[in-house]
GROMACS .gro file of N, CA, C and O in nm:
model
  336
    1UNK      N    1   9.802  11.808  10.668
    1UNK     CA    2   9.752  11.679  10.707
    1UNK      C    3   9.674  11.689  10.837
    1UNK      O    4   9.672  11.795  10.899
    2UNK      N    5   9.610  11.580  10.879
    2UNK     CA    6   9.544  11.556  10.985
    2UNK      C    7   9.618  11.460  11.073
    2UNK      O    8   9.674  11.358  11.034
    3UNK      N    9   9.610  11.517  11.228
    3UNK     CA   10   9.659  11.441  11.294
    3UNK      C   11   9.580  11.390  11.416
    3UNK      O   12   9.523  11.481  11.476
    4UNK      N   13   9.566  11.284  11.461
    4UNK     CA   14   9.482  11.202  11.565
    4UNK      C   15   9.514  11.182  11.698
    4UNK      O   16   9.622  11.123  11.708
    5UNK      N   17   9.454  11.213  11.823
    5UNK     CA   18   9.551  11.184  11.959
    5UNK      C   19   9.469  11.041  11.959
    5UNK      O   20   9.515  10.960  11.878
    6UNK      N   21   9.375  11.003  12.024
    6UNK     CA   22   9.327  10.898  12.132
    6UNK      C   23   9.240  10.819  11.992
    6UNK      O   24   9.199  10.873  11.889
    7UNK      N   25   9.236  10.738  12.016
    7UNK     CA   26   9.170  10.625  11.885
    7UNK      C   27   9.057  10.681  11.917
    7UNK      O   28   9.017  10.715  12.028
    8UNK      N   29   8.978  10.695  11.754
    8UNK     CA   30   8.857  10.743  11.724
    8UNK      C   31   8.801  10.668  11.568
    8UNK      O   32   8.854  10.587  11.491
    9UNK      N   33   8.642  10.755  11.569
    9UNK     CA   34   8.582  10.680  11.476
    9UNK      C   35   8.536  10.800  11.421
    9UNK      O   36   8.488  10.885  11.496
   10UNK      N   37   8.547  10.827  11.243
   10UNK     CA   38   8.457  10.947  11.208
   10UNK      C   39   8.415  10.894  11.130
   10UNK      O   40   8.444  10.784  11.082
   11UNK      N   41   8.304  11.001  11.094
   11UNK     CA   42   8.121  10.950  11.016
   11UNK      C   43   8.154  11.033  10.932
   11UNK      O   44   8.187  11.146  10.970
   12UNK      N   45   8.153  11.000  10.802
   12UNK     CA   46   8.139  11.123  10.676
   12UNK      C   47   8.005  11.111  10.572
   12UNK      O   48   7.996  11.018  10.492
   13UNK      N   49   7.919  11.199  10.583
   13UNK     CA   50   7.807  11.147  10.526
   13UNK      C   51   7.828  11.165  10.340
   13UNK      O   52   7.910  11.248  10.300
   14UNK      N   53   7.760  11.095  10.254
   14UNK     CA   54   7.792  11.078  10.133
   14UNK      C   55   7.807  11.251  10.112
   14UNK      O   56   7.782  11.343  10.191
   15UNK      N   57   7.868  11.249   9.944
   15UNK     CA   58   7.914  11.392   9.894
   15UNK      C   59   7.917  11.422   9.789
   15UNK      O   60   8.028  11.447   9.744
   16UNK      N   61   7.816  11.433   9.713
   16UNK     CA   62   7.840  11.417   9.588
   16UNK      C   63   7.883  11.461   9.481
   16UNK      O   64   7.889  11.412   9.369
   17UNK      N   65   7.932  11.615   9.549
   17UNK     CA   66   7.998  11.714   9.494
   17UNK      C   67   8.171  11.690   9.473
   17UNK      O   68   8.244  11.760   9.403
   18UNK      N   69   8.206  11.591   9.541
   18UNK     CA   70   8.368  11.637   9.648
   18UNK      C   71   8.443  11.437   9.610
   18UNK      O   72   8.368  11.339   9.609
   19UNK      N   73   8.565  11.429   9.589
   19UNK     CA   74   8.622  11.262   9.598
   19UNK      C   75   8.695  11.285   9.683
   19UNK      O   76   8.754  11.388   9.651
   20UNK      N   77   8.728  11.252   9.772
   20UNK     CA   78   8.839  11.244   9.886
   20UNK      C   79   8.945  11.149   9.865
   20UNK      O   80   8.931  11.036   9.913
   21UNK      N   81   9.041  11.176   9.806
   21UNK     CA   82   9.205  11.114   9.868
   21UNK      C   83   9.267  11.107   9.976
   21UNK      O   84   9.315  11.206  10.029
   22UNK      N   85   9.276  10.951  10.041
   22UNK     CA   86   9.342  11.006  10.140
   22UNK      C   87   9.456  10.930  10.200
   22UNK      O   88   9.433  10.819  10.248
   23UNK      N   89   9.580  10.981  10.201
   23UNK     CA   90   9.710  10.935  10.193
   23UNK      C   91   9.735  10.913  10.343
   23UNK      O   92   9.745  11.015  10.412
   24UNK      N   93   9.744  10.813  10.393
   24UNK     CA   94   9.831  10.740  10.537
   24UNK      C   95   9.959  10.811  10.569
   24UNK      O   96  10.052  10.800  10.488
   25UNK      N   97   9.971  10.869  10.656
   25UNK     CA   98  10.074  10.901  10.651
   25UNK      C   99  10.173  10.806  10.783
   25UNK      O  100  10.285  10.758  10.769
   26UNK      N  101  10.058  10.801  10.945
   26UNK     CA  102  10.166  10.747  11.048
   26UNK      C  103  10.014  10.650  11.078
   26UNK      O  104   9.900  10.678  11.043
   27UNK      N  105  10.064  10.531  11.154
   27UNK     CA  106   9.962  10.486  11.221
   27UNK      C  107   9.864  10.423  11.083
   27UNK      O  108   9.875  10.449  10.963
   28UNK      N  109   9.757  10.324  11.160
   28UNK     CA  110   9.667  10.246  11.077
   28UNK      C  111   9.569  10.308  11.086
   28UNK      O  112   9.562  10.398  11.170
   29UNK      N  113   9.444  10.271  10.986
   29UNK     CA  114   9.294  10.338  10.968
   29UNK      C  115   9.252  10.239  10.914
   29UNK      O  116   9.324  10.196  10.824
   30UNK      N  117   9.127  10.163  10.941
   30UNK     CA  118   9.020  10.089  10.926
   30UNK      C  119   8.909  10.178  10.821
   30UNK      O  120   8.890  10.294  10.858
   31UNK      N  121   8.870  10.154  10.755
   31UNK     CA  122   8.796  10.250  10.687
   31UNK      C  123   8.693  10.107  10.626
   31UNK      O  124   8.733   9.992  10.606
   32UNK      N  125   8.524  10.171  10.602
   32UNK     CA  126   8.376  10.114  10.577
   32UNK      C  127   8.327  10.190  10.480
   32UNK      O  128   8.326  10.313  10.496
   33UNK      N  129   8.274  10.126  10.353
   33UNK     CA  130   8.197  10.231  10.260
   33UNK      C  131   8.088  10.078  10.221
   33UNK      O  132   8.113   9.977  10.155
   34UNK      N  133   8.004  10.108  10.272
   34UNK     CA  134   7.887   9.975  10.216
   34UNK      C  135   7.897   9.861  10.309
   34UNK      O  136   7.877   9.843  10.429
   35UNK      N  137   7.937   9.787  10.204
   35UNK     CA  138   7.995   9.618  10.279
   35UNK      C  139   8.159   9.614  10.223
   35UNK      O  140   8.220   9.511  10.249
   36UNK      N  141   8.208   9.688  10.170
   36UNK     CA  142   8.363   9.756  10.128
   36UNK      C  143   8.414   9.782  10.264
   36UNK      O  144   8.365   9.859  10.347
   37UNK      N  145   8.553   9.684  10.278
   37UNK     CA  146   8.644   9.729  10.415
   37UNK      C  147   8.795   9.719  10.377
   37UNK      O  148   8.835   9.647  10.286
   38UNK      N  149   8.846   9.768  10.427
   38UNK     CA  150   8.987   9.737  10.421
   38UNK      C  151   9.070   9.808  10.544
   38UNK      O  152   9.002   9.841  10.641
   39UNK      N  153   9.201   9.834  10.548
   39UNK     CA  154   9.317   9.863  10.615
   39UNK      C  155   9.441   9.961  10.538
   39UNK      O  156   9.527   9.924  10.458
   40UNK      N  157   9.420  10.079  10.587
   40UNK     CA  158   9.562  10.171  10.548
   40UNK      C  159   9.686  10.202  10.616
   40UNK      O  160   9.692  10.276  10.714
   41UNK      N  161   9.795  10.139  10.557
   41UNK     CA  162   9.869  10.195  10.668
   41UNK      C  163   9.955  10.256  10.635
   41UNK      O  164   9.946  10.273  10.513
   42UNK      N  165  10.089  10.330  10.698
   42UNK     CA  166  10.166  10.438  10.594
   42UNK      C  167  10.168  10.366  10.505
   42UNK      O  168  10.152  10.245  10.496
   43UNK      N  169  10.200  10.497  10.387
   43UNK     CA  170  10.256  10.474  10.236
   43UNK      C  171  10.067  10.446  10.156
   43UNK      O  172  10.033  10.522  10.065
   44UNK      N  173   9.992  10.362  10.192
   44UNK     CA  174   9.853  10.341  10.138
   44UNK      C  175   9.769  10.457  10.099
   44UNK      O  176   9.745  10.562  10.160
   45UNK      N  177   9.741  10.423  10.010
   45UNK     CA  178   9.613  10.521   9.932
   45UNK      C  179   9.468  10.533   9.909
   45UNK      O  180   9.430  10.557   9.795
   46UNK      N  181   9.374  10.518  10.014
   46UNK     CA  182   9.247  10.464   9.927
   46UNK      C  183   9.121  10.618   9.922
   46UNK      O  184   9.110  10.717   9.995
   47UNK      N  185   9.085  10.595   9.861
   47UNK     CA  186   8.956  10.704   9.761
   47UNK      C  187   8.811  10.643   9.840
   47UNK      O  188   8.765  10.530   9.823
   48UNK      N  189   8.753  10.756   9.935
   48UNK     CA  190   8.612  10.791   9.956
   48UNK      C  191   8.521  10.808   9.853
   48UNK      O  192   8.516  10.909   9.783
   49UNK      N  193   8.440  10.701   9.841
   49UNK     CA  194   8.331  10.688   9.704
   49UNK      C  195   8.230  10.857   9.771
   49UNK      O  196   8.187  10.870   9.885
   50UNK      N  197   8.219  10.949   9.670
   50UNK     CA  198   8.140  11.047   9.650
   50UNK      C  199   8.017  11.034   9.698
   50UNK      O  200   7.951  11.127   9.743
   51UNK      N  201   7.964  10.865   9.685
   51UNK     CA  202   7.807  10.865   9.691
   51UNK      C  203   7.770  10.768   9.815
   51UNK      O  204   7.657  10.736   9.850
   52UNK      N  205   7.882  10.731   9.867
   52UNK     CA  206   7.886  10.643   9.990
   52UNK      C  207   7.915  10.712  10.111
   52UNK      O  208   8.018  10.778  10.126
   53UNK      N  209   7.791  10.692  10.237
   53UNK     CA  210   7.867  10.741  10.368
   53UNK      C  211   7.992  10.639  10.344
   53UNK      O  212   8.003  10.534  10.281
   54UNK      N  213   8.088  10.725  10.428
   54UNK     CA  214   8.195  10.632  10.510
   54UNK      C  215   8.249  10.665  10.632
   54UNK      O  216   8.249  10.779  10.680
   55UNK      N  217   8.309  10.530  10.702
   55UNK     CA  218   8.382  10.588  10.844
   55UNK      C  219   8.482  10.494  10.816
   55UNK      O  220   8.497  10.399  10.740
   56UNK      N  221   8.572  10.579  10.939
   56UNK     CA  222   8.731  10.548  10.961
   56UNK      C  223   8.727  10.544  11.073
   56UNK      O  224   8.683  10.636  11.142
   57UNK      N  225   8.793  10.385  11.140
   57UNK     CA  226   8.862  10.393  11.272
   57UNK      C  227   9.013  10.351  11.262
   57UNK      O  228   9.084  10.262  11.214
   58UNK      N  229   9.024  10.517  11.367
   58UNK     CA  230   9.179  10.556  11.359
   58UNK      C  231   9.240  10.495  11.473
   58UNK      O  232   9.171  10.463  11.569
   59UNK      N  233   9.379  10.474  11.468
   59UNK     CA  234   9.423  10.407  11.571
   59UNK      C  235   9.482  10.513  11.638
   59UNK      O  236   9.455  10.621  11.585
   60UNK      N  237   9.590  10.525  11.786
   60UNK     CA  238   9.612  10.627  11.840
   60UNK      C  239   9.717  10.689  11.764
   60UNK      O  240   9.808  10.609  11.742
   61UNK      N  241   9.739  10.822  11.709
   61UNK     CA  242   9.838  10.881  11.612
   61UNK      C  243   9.825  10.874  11.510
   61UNK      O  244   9.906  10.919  11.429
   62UNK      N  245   9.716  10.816  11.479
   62UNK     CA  246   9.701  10.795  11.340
   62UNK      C  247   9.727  10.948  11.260
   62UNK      O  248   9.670  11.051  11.297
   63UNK      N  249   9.802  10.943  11.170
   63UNK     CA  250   9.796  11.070  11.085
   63UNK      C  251   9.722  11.050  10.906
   63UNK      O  252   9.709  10.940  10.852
   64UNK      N  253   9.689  11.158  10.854
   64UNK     CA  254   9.671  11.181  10.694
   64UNK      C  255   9.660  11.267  10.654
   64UNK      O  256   9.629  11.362  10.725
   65UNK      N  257   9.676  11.280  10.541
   65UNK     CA  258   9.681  11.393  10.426
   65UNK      C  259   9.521  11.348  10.386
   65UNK      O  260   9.470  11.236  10.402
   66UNK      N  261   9.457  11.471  10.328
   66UNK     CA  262   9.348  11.390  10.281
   66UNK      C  263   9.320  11.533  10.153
   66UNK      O  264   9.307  11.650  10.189
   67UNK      N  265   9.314  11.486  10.001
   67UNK     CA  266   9.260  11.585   9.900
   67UNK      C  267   9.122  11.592   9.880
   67UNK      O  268   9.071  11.481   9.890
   68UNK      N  269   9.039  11.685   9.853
   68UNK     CA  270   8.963  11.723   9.840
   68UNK      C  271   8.902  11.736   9.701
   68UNK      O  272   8.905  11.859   9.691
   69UNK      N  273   8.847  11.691   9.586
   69UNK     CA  274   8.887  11.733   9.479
   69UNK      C  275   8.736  11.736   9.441
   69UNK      O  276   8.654  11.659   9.491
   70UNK      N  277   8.701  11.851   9.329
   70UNK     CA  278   8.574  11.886   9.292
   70UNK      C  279   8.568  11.785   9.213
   70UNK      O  280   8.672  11.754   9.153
   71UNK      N  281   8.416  11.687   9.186
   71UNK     CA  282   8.401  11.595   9.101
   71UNK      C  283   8.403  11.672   8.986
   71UNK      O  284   8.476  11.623   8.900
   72UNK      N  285   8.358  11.759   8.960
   72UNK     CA  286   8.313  11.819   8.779
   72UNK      C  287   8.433  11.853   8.757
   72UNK      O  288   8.461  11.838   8.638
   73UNK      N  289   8.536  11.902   8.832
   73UNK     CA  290   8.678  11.936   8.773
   73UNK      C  291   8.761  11.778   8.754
   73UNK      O  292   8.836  11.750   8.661
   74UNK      N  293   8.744  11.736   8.808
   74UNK     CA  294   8.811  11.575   8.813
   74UNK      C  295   8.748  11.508   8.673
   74UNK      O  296   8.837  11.446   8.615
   75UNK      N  297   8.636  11.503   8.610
   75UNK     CA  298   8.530  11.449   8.495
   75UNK      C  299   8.601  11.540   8.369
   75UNK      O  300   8.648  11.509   8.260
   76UNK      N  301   8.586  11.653   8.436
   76UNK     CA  302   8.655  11.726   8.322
   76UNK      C  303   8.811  11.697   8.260
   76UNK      O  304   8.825  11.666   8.142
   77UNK      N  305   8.886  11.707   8.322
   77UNK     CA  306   9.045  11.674   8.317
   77UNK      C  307   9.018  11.536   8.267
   77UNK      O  308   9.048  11.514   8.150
   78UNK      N  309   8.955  11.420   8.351
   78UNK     CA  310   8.945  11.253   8.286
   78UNK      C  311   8.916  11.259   8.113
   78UNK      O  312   8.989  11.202   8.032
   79UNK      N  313   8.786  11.346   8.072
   79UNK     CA  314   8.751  11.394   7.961
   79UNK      C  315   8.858  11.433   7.839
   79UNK      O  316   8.888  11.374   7.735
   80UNK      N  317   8.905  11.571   7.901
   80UNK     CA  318   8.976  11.582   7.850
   80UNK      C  319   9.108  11.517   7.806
   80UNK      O  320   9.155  11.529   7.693
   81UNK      N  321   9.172  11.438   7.920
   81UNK     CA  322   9.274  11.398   7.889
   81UNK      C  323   9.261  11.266   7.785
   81UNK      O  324   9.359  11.254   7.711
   82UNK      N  325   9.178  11.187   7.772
   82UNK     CA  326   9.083  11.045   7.683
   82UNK      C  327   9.075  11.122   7.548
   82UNK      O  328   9.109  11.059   7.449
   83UNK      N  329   9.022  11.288   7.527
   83UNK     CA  330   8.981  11.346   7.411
   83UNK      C  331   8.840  11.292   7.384
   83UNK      O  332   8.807  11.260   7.270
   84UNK      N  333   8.757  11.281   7.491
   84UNK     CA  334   8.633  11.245   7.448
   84UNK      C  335   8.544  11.336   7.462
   84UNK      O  336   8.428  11.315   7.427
   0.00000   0.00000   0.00000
């Protein structure tokens, strides 16, 4: 996981290769994708759109887990698992 000292703001530029999961673990995160906002706090789950910059402002301590997952392997498994 990732862990945060002093409240910050990160810039992730779109990705179109990559979906990001990313699990709350301590502390809140503000997170922006478009005109899309919301609030994570432990226990919360929310998914970085592939084709959207986004940023996160972390509060102090904020912690997360964050997955990484190849889109074409993710399409594939969805695929497969539907049988389409």
């Amino acid at each position: 996981g990732v862990s945060y000292g002093p409240a910050m703001r990160v810039r992730t530029p779109a990705f179109v290769s990559f979906i990001c999961v990313h699990f709350t673990i301590h502390g809140a995160c503000r997170f922006v994708m478009d005109s899309n906002q919301g609030v994570a706090a432990p226990g919360h789950v929310y998914v970085s759109s592939p084709q959207t910059e986004f940023q996160q402002f972390m509060e102090p301590g904020y912690r997360q887990l964050t997955l990484k997952i190849k889109r074409d392997a993710l399409t594939r498994y969805i695929v497969d698992d539907l049988g389409m």
